[in-house]
Short mmCIF file of C-alpha atoms and ligand atoms in Angstrom, two decimals:
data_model
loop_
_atom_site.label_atom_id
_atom_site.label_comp_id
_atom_site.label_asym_id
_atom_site.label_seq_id
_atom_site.Cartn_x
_atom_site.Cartn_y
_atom_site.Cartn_z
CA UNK A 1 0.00 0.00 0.00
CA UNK A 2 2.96 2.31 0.84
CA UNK A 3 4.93 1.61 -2.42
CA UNK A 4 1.32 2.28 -4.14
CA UNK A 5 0.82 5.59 -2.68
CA UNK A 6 4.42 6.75 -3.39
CA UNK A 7 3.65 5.68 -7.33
CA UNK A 8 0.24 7.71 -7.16
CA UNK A 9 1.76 10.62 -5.98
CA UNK A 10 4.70 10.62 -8.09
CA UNK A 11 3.34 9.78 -11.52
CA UNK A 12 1.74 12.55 -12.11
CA UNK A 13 4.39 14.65 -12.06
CA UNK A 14 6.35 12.36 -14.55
CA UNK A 15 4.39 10.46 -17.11
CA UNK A 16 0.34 11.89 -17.27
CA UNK A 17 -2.08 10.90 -14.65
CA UNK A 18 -2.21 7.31 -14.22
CA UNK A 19 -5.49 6.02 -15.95
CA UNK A 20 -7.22 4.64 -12.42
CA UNK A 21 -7.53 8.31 -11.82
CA UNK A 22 -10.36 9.21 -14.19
CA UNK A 23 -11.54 5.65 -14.70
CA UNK A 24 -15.68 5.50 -13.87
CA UNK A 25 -16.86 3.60 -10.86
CA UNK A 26 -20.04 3.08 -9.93
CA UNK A 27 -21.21 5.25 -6.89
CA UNK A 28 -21.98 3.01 -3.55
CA UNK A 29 -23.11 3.45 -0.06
CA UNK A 30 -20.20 3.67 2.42
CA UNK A 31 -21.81 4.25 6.11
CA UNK A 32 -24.79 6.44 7.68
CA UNK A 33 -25.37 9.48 5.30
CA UNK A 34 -21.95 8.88 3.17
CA UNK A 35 -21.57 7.80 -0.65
CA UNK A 36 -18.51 6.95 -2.74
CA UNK A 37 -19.20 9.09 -6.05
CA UNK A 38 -15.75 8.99 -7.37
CA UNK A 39 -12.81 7.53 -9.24
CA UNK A 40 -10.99 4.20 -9.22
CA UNK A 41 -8.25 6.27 -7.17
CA UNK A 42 -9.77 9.67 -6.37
CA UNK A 43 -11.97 9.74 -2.87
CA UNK A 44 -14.79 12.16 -3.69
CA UNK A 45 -17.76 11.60 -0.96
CA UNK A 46 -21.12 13.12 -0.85
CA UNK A 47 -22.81 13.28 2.81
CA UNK A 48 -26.49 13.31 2.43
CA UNK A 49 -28.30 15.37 4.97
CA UNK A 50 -31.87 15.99 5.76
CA UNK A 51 -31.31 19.50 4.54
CA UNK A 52 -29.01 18.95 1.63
CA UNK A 53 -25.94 17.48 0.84
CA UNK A 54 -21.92 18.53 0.91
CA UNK A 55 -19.51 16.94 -1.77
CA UNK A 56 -16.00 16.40 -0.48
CA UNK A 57 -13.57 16.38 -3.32
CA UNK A 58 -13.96 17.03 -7.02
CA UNK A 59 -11.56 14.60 -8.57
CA UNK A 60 -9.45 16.51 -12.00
CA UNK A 61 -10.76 19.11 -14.13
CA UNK A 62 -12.43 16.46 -15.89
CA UNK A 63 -14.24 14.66 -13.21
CA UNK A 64 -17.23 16.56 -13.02
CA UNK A 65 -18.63 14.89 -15.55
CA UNK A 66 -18.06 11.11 -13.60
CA UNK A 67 -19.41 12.67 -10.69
CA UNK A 68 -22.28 14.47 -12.03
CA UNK A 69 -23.78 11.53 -13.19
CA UNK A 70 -22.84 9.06 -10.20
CA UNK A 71 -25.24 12.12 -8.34
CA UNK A 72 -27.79 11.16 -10.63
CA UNK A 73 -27.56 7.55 -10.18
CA UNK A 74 -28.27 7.87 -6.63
CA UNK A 75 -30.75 10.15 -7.39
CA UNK A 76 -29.17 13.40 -6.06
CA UNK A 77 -30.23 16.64 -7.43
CA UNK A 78 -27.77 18.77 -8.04
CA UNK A 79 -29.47 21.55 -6.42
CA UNK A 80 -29.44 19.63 -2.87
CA UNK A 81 -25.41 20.02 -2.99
CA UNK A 82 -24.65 23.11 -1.71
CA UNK A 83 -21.03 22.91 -0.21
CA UNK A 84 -18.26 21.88 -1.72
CA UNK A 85 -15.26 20.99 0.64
CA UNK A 86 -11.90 19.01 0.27
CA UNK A 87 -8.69 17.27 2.12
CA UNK A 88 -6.07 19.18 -0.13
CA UNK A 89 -5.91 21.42 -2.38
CA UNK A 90 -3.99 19.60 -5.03
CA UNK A 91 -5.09 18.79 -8.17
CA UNK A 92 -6.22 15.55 -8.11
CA UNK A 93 -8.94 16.74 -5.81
CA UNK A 94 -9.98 20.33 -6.52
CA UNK A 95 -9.13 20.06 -10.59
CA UNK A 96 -12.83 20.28 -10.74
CA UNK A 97 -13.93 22.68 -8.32
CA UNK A 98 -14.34 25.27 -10.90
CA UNK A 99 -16.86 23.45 -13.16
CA UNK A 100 -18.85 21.47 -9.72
CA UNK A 101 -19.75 25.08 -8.49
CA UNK A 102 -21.00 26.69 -11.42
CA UNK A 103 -22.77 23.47 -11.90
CA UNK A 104 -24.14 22.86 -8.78
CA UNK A 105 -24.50 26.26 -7.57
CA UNK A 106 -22.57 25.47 -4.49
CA UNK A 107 -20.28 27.10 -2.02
CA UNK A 108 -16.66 26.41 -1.93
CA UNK A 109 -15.45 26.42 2.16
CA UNK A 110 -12.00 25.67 3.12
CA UNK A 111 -9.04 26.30 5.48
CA UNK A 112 -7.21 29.80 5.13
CA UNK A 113 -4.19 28.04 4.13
CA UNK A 114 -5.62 25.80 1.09
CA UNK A 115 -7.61 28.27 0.25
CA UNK A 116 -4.27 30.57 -0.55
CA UNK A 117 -4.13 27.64 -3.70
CA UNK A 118 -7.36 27.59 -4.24
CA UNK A 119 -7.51 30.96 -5.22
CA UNK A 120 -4.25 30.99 -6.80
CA UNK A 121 -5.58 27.65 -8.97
CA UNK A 122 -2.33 26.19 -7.35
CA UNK A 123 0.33 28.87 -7.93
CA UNK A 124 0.82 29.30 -3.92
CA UNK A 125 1.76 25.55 -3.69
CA UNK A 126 4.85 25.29 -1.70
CA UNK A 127 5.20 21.80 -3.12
CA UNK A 128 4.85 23.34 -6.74
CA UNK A 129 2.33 20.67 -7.73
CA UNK A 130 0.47 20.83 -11.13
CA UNK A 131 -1.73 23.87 -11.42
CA UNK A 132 -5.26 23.81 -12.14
CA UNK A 133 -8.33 26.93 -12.09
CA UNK A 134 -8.52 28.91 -9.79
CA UNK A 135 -11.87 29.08 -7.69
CA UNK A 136 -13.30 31.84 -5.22
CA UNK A 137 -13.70 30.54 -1.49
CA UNK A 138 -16.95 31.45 -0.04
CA UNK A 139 -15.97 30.95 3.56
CA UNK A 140 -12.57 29.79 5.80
CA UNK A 141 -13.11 27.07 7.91
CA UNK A 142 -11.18 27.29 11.50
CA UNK A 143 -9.62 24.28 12.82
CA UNK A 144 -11.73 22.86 15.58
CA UNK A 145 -15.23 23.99 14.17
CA UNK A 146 -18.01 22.17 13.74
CA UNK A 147 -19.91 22.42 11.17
CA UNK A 148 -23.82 21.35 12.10
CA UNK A 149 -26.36 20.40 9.32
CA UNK A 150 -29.46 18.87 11.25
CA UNK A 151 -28.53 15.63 13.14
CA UNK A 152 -24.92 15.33 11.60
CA UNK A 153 -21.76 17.54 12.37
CA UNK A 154 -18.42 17.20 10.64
CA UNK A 155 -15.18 18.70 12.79
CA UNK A 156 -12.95 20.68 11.17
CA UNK A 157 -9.61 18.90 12.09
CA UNK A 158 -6.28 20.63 10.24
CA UNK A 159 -3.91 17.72 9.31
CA UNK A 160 -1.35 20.43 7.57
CA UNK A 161 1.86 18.99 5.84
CA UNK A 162 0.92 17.40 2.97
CA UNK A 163 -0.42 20.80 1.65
CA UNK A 164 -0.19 23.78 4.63
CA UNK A 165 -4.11 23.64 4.22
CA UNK A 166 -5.24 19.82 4.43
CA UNK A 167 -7.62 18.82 6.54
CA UNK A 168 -10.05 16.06 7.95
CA UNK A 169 -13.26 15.82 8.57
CA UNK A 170 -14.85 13.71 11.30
CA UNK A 171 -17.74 13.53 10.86
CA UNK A 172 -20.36 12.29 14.00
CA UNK A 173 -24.15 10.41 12.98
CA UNK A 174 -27.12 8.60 14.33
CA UNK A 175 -27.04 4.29 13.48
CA UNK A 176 -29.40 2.70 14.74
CA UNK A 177 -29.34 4.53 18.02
CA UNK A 178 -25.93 4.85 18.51
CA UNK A 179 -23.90 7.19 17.47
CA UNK A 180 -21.01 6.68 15.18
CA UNK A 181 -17.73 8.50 13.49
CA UNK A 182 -16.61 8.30 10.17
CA UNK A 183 -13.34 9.91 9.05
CA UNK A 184 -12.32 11.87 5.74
CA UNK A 185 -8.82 11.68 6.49
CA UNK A 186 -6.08 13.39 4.85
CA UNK A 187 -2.86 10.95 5.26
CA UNK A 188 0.20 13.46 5.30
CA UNK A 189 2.20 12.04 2.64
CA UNK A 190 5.24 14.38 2.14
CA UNK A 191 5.43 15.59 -1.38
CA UNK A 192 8.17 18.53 -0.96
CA UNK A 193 12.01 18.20 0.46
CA UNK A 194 11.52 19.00 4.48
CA UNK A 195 13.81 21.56 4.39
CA UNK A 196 11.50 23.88 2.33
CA UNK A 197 11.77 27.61 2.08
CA UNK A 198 8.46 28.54 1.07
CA UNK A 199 7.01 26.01 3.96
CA UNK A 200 9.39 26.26 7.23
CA UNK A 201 6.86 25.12 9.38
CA UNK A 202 6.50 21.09 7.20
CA UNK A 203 8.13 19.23 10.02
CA UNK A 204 6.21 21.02 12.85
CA UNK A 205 3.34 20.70 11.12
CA UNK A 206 3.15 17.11 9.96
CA UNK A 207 4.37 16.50 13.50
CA UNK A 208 1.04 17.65 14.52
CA UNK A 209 -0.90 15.60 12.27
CA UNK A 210 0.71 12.45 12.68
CA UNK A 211 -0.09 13.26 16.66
CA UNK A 212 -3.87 14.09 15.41
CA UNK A 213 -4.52 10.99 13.45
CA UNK A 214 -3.28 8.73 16.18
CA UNK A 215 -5.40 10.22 18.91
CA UNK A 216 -8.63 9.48 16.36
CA UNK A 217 -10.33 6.48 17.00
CA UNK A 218 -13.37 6.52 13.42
CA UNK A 219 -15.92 3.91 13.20
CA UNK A 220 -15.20 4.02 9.71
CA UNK A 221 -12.61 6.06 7.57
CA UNK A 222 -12.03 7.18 4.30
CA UNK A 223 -9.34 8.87 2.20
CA UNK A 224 -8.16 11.09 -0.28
CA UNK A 225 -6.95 8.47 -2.73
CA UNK A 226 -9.30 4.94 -2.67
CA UNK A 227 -6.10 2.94 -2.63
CA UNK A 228 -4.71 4.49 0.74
CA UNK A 229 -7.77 3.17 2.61
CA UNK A 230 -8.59 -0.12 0.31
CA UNK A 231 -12.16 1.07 -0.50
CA UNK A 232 -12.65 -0.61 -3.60
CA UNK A 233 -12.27 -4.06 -1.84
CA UNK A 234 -14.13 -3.12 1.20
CA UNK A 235 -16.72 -2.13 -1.09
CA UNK A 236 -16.79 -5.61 -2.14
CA UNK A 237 -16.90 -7.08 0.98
CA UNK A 238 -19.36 -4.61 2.45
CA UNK A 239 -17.07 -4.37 5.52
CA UNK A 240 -16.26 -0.83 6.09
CA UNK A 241 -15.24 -0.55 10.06
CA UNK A 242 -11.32 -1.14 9.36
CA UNK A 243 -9.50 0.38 12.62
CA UNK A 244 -6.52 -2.20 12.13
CA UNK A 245 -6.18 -0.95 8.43
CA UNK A 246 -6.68 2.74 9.95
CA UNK A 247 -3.60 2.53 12.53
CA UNK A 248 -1.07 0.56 9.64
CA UNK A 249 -2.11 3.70 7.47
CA UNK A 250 -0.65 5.85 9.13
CA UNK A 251 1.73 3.98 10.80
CA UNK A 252 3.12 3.50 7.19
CA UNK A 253 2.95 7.29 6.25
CA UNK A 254 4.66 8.05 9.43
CA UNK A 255 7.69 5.46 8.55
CA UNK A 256 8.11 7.28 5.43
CA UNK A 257 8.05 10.82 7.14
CA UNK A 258 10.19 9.70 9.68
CA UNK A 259 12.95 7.88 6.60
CA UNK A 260 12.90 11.12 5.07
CA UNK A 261 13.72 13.04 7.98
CA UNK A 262 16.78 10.52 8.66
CA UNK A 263 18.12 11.10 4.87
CA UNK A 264 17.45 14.79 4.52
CA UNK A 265 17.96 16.61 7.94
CA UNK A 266 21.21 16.84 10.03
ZN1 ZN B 301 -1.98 15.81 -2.99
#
């Protein structure tokens, strides 16, 4: 899984996109009020709520079109999604943040930091990632907040490292009369040397999020990319409570950081 996420995160910046990345799936339910509605390898998620629903992601500038009509095979109107949020500003997940809110009419929220590239379509990037359009935030979300919308709420939890603005969501919802937690984490992959003039706070910060992550303990979690959290075959299976495969995530991401640290600072 670790060797898959370094090739995901790589190849773009060497050969195209790899071809899992705008390949059609089928949308599915994942837990409570969340569906899959993206890629084979891009996590976009839609959370359904009684008084309309929030996408998370947007896939590449040409995933609207995938998603726009997995929305329609669960029988979303587009007019019901009015917020559009994601884990990182990069590409891969905001590429289609331009077209989704003229589409869908929504709002764009997110963290002061991401949305620096957001509005810069990527030129602000300290990791100099591929650009993409630029798109007008509506609001900044502060770490810590909590976002209410009827019985659900989604925490605003900054995870900063991977881009200085990427975040996860936890979001908290009625089962069967208990309440459960799934996560929209961002893993903090480094994608940048550590020693990084335009970003001298990377170790602090993915410090932080490494601590973050740990001290969650979701029902159910979710990613960025589908391979980092194996939701393809859990979709198969059904079986989507996975705190086992949640630790050795980041356990893995953390090795990495902590490699890179040993070959590139003193
Ligand atoms: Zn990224």
């Amino acid at each position: 899984m670790r060797a898959l996420a370094a090739v995901v995160l790589i190849a773009p910046l060497v050969a195209g996109n790899p071809p899992e990345w705008s390949k059609p799936v089928a949308p599915f339910h994942i837990a409570g009020p969340v569906y899959f509605v993206g890629t084979a390898e891009l996590g976009c998620y839609l959370i359904r709520g009684s008084s309309g629903c929030i996408l998370i992601n947007s896939g590449l500038a040409d995933s609207p079109k995938l998603i726009l009509q997995n929305l329609k095979t669960l029988g979303v109107e587009p007019s019901s999604v009015g917020i559009l949020l994601t884990n990182q500003a990069h590409s891969d997940h905001v590429g289609g943040f331009h077209k989704l809110k003229k589409a869908l009419k929504a709002k764009v929220w997110a963290t002061a930091a991401d949305a620096r590239l957001l509005e810069s379509g990527g030129a602000e990037d300290p990791g100099g990632l591929p650009r993409y359009k630029a798109v007008k935030v509506d609001r900044i979300l502060n770490d810590g907040e909590v976002m209410v919308f009827g019985d659900l709420k989604l925490k605003v939890i900054l995870t900063p490292g991977h881009t200085p603005g990427s975040v996860s969501y936890l979001l908290t919802y009625p089962d069967g009369g208990v309440t459960k937690t799934l996560l929209f984490a961002n893993l903090p992959t480094v994608v940048m040397p550590l020693k990084n003039p335009k970003y001298p706070g990377l170790v602090r910060d993915l410090d932080l999020s490494f601590a973050r992550l740990k001290a969650l303990h979701p029902d159910v979690w979710v990613a960025a990319h589908v391979s980092q959290c194996g939701l393809l075959t859990k979709a198969k299976t059904g079986t989507f409570e996975d705190a086992a495969g949640y630790s050795k995530a980041i356990a893995d991401c953390e090795a990495d950081f902590e490699a890179k640290k040993k070959a590139e600072l003193p």
